CSV table of C-alpha atoms and ligand atoms in Angstrom, one decimal:
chain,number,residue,atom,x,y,z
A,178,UNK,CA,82.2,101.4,115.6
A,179,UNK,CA,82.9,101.8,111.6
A,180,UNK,CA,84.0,98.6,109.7
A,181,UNK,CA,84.8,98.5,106.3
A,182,UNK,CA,84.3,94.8,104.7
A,183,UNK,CA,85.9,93.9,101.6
A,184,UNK,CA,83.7,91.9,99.3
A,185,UNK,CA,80.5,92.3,100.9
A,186,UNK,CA,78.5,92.2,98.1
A,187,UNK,CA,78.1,88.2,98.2
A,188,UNK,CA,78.9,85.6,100.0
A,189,UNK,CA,80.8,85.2,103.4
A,190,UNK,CA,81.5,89.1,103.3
A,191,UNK,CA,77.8,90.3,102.8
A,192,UNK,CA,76.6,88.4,105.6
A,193,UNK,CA,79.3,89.7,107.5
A,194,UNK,CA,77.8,93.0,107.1
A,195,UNK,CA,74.9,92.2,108.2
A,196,UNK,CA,75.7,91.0,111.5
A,197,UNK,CA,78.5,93.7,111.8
A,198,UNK,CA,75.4,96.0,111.6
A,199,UNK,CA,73.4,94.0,113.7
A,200,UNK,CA,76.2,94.6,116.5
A,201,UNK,CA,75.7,98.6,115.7
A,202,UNK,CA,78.8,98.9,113.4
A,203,UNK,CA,78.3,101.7,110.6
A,204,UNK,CA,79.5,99.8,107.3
A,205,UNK,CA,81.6,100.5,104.2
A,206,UNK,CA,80.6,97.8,101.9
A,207,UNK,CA,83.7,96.8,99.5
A,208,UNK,CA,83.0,95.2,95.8
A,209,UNK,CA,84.6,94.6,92.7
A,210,UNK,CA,81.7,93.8,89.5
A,211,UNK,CA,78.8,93.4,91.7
A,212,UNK,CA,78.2,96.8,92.3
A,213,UNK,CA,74.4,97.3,92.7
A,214,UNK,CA,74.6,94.2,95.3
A,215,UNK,CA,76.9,96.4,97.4
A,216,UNK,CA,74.3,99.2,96.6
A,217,UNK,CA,71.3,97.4,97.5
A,218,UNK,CA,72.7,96.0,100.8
A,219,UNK,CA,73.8,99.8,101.8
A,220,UNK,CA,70.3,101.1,101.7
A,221,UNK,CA,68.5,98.1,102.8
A,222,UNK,CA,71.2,98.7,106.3
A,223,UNK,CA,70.3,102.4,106.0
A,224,UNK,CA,66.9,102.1,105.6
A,225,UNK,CA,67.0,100.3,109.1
A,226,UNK,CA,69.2,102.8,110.8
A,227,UNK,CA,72.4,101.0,110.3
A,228,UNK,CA,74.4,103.9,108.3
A,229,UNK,CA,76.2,101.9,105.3
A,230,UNK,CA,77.9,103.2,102.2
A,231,UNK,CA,79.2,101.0,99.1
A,232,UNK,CA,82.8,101.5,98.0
A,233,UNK,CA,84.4,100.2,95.0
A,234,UNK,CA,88.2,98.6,94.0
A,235,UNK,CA,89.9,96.0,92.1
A,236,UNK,CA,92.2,94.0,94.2
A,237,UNK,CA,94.6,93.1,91.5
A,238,UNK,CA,94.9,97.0,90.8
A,239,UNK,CA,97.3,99.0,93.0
A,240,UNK,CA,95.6,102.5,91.8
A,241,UNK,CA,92.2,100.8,92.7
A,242,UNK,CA,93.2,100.2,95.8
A,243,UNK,CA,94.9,103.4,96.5
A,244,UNK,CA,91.5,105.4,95.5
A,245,UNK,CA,89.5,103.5,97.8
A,246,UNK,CA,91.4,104.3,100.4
A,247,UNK,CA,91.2,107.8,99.6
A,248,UNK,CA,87.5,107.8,98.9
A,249,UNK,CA,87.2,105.9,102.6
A,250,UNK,CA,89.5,108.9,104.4
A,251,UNK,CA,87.1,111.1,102.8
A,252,UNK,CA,83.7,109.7,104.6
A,253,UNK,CA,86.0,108.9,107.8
A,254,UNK,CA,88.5,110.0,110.4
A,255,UNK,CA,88.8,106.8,111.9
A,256,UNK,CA,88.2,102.9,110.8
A,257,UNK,CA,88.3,100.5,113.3
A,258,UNK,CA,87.4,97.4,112.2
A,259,UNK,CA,88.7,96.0,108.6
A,260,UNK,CA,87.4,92.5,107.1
A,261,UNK,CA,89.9,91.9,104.6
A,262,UNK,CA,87.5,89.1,103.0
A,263,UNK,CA,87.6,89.7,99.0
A,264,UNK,CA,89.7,87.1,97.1
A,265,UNK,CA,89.1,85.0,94.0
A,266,UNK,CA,90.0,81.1,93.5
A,267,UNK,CA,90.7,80.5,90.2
A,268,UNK,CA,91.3,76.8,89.4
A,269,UNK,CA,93.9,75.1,87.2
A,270,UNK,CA,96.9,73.0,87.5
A,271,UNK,CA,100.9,74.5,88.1
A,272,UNK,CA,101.0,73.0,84.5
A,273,UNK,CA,98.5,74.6,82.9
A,274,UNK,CA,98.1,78.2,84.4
A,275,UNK,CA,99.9,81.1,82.6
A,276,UNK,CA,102.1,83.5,84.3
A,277,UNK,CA,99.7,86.2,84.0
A,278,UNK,CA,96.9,84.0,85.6
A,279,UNK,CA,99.5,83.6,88.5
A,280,UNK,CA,100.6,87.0,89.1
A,281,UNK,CA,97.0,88.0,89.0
A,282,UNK,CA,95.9,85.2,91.6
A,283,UNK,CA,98.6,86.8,94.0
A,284,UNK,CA,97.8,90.1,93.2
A,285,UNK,CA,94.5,89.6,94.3
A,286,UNK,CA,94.5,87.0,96.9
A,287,UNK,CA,97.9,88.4,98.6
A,288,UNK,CA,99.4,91.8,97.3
A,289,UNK,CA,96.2,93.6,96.9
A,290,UNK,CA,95.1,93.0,101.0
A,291,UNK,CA,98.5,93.5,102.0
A,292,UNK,CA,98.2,97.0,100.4
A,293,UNK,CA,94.8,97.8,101.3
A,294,UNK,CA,95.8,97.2,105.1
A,295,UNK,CA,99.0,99.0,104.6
A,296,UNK,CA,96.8,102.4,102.8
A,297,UNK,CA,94.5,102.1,105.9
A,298,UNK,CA,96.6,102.0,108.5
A,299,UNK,CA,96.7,105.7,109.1
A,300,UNK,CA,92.7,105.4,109.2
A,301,UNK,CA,93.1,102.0,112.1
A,302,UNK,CA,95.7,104.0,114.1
A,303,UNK,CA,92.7,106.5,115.9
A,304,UNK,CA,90.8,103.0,116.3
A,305,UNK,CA,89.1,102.8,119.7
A,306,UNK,CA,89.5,98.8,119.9
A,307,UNK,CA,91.2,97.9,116.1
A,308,UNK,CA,90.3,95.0,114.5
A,309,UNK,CA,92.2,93.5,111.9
A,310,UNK,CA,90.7,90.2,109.9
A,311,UNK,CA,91.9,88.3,107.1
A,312,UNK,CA,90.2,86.1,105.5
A,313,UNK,CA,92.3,82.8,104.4
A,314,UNK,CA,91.7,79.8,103.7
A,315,UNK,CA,91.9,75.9,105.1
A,316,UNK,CA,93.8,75.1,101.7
A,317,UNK,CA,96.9,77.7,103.2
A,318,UNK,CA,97.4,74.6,105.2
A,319,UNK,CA,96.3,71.3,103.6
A,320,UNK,CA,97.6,72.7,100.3
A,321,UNK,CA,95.3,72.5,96.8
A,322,UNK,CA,96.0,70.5,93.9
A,323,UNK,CA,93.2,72.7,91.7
A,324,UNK,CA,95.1,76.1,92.6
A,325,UNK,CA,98.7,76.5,94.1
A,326,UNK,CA,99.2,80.0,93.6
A,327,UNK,CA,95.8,80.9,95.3
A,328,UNK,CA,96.9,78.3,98.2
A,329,UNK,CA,100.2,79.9,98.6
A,330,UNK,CA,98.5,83.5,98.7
A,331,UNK,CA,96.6,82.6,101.2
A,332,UNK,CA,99.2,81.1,103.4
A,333,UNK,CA,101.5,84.0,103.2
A,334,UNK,CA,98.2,86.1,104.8
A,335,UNK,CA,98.9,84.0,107.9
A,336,UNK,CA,102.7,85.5,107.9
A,337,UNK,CA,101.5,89.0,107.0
A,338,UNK,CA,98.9,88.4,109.8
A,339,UNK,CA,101.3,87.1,112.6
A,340,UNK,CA,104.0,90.1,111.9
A,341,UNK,CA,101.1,92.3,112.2
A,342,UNK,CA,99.9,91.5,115.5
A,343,UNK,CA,103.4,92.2,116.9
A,344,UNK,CA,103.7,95.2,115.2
A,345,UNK,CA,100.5,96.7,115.7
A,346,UNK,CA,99.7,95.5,119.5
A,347,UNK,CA,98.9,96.4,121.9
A,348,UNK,CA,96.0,98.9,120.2
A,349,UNK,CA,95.0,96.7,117.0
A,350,UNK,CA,94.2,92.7,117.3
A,351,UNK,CA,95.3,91.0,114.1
A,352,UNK,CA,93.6,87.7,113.3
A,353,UNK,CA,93.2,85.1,110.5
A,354,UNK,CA,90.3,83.1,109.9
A,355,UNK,CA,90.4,80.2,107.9
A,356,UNK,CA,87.0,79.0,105.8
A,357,UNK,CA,86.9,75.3,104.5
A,358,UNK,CA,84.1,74.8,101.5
A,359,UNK,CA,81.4,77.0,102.0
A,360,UNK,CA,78.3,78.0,99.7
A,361,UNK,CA,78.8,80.5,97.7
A,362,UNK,CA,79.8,81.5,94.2
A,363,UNK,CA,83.4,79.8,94.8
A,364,UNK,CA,81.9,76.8,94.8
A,365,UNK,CA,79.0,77.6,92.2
A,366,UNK,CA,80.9,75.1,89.6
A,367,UNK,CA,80.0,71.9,91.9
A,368,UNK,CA,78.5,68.9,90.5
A,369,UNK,CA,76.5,67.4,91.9
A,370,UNK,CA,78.5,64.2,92.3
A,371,UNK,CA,81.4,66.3,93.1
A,372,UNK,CA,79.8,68.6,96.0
A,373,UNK,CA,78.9,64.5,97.4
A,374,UNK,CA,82.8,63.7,97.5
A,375,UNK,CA,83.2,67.3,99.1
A,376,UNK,CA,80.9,66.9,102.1
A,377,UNK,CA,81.9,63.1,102.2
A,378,UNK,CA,85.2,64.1,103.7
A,379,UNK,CA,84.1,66.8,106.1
A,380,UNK,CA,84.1,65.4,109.7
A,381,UNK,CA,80.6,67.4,110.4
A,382,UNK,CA,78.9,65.7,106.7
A,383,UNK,CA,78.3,69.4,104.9
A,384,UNK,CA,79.8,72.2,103.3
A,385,UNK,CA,79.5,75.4,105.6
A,386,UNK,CA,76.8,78.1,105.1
A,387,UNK,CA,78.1,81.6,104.6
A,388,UNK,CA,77.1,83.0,107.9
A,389,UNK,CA,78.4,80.0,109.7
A,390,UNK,CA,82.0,81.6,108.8
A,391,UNK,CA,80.8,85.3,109.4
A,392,UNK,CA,80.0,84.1,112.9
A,393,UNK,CA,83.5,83.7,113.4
A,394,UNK,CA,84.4,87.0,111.9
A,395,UNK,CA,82.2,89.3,113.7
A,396,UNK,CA,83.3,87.3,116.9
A,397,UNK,CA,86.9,88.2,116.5
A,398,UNK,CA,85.8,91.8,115.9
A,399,UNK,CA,83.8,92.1,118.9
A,400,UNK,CA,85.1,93.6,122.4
A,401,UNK,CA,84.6,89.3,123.6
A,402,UNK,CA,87.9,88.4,121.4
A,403,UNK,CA,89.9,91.5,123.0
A,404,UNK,CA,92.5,89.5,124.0
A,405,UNK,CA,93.0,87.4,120.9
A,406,UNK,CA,95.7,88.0,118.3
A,407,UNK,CA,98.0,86.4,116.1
A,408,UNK,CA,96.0,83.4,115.7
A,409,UNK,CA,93.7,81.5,113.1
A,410,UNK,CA,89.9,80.5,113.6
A,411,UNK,CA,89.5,77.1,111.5
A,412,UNK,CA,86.2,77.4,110.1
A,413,UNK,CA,86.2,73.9,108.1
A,414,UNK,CA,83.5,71.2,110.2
A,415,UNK,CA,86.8,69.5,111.2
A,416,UNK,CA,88.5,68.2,107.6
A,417,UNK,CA,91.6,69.8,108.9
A,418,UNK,CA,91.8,70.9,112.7
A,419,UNK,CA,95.1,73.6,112.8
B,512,NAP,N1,83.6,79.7,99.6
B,512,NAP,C1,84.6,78.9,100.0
B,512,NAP,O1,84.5,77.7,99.9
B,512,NAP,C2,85.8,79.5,100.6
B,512,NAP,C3,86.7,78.7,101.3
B,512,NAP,C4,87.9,79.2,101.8
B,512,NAP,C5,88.1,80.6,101.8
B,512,NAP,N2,87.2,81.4,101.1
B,512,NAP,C6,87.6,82.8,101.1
B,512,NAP,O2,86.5,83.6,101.6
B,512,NAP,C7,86.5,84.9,101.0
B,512,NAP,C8,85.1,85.2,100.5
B,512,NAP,O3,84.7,84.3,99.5
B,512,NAP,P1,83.2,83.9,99.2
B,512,NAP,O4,83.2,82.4,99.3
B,512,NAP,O5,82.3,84.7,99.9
B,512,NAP,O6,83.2,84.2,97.6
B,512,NAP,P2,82.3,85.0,96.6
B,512,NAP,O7,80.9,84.8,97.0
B,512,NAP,O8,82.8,84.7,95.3
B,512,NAP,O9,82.7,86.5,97.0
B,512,NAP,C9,83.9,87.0,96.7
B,512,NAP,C10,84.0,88.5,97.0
B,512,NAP,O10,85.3,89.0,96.6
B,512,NAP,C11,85.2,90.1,95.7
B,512,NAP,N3,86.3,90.0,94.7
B,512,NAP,C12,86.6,89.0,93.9
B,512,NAP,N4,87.6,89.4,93.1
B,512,NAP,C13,88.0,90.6,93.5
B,512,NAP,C14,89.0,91.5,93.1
B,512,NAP,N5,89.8,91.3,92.0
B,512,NAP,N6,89.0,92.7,93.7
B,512,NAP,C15,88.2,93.0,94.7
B,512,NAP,N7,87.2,92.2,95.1
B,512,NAP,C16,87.1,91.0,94.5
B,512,NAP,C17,83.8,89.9,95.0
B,512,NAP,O11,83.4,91.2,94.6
B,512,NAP,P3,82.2,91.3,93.4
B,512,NAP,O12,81.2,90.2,93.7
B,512,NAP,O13,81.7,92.7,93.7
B,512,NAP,O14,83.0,91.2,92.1
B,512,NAP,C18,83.0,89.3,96.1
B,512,NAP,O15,82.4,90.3,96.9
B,512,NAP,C19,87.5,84.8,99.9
B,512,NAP,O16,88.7,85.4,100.3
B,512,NAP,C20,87.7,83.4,99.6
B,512,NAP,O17,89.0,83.1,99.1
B,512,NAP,C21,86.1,80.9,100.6
């Protein structure tokens, strides 16, 4: 099985990888800035006989985009599994922000994957069992008064996700999943008083851990969620149940 992951050089999307790898997948490791992360995890999977490559683009930049998919049909005939997992939450109020800082939010967070799984198709078509996953968010649905445009980016994933499954079944599963706070570098800026209102909301008392929402991802590209698609995964500890 090859499966490229999109920002898998932190957070949800590295440890993603690593159970993708676990499973037997060979790995193309997407990042943006952190590029000897990517690096490091590549050889770290090779040097344990899990074949993995990094592979570099800038969401927000359609000729970024475009040249990783080129360098990716280069290495491979066929993909057939893609974690669409890289995004950016910027914070700021609809008053504030500039328009720049909005188109770029939707650029990254909704344009840019549309894009990337639009290059790649041609590479999921030969898939033996396609995957598709998108990586959302719980505030597509309960909404976010710190970042609309992100929010609204990553609701309009759930449309692009739902067309897709029509279109693309019966050979490619299409599937969202949707992360409430989890601990990584999105929620780096915390306080410590605020991370204590965050987990005092969340039905199950704690933010989640990163692997707790690649759990869900790896599931829903394994041959067990074969008969799954069109639908969302909440991964939130209950603060907002779908
Ligand atoms: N953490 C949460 O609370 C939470 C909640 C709901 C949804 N999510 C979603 O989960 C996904 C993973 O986030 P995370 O929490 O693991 O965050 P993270 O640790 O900040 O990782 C974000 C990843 O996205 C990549 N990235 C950022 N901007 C990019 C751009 N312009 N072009 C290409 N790649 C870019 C980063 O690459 P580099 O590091 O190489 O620059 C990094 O690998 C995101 O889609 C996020 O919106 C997270």
């Amino acid at each position: 099985m090859r499966a490229l992951v999109t920002g898998a050089s932190r957070g949800i999307g590295r440890e993603t990888a690593k159970l993708l790898a676990g499973g037997g997948a060979e790995l193309a490791l997407h990042h943006f800035r952190h590029r000897e992360a990517a690096e490091q995890l590549a050889a770290e999977l090779t040097s344990k006989g899990k074949p993995a490559f990094a592979l570099s683009a800038d969401l927000a930049s359609p000729p970024s985009i475009d040249r990783m998919a080129e360098a990716l049909a280069e290495r491979w005939d066929r993909l057939d599994v893609l974690v669409q997992n890289a995004g950016s939450y910027p914070r700021g109020s609809i008053f504030e922000l500039t328009d720049a800082q909005v188109d770029a939010t939707l650029a990254t967070n909704l344009l840019g994957p549309i894009r990337l799984v639009r290059r790649l198709l041609p590479l999921l078509k030969d898939a033996r069992a396609g995957r598709i996953i998108l990586v959302s968010s719980v505030l597509a649905y309960t909404g976010s008064v710190h970042g609309a445009p992100y929010a609204t980016a990553k609701a309009g994933l759930l449309g692009f996700a739902r067309s897709l499954a029509r279109e693309l079944a019966p050979r490619i599963t299409v599937n969202v999943v949707a992360p409430g706070a989890t601990d990584t570098a999105i929620l780096a800026g915390d306080t410590p008083e605020l991370r204590k209102r965050r987990e005092a909301q969340i039905p199950l008392g704690r933010v989640a851990t990163p692997t707790e929402v690649a759990e869900a991802i790896a599931f829903l590209a394994s041959p067990r969620a074969g008969y799954i698609t069109g639908t969302t995964l909440h991964v939130n500890g209950g603060i907002y149940f779908g």
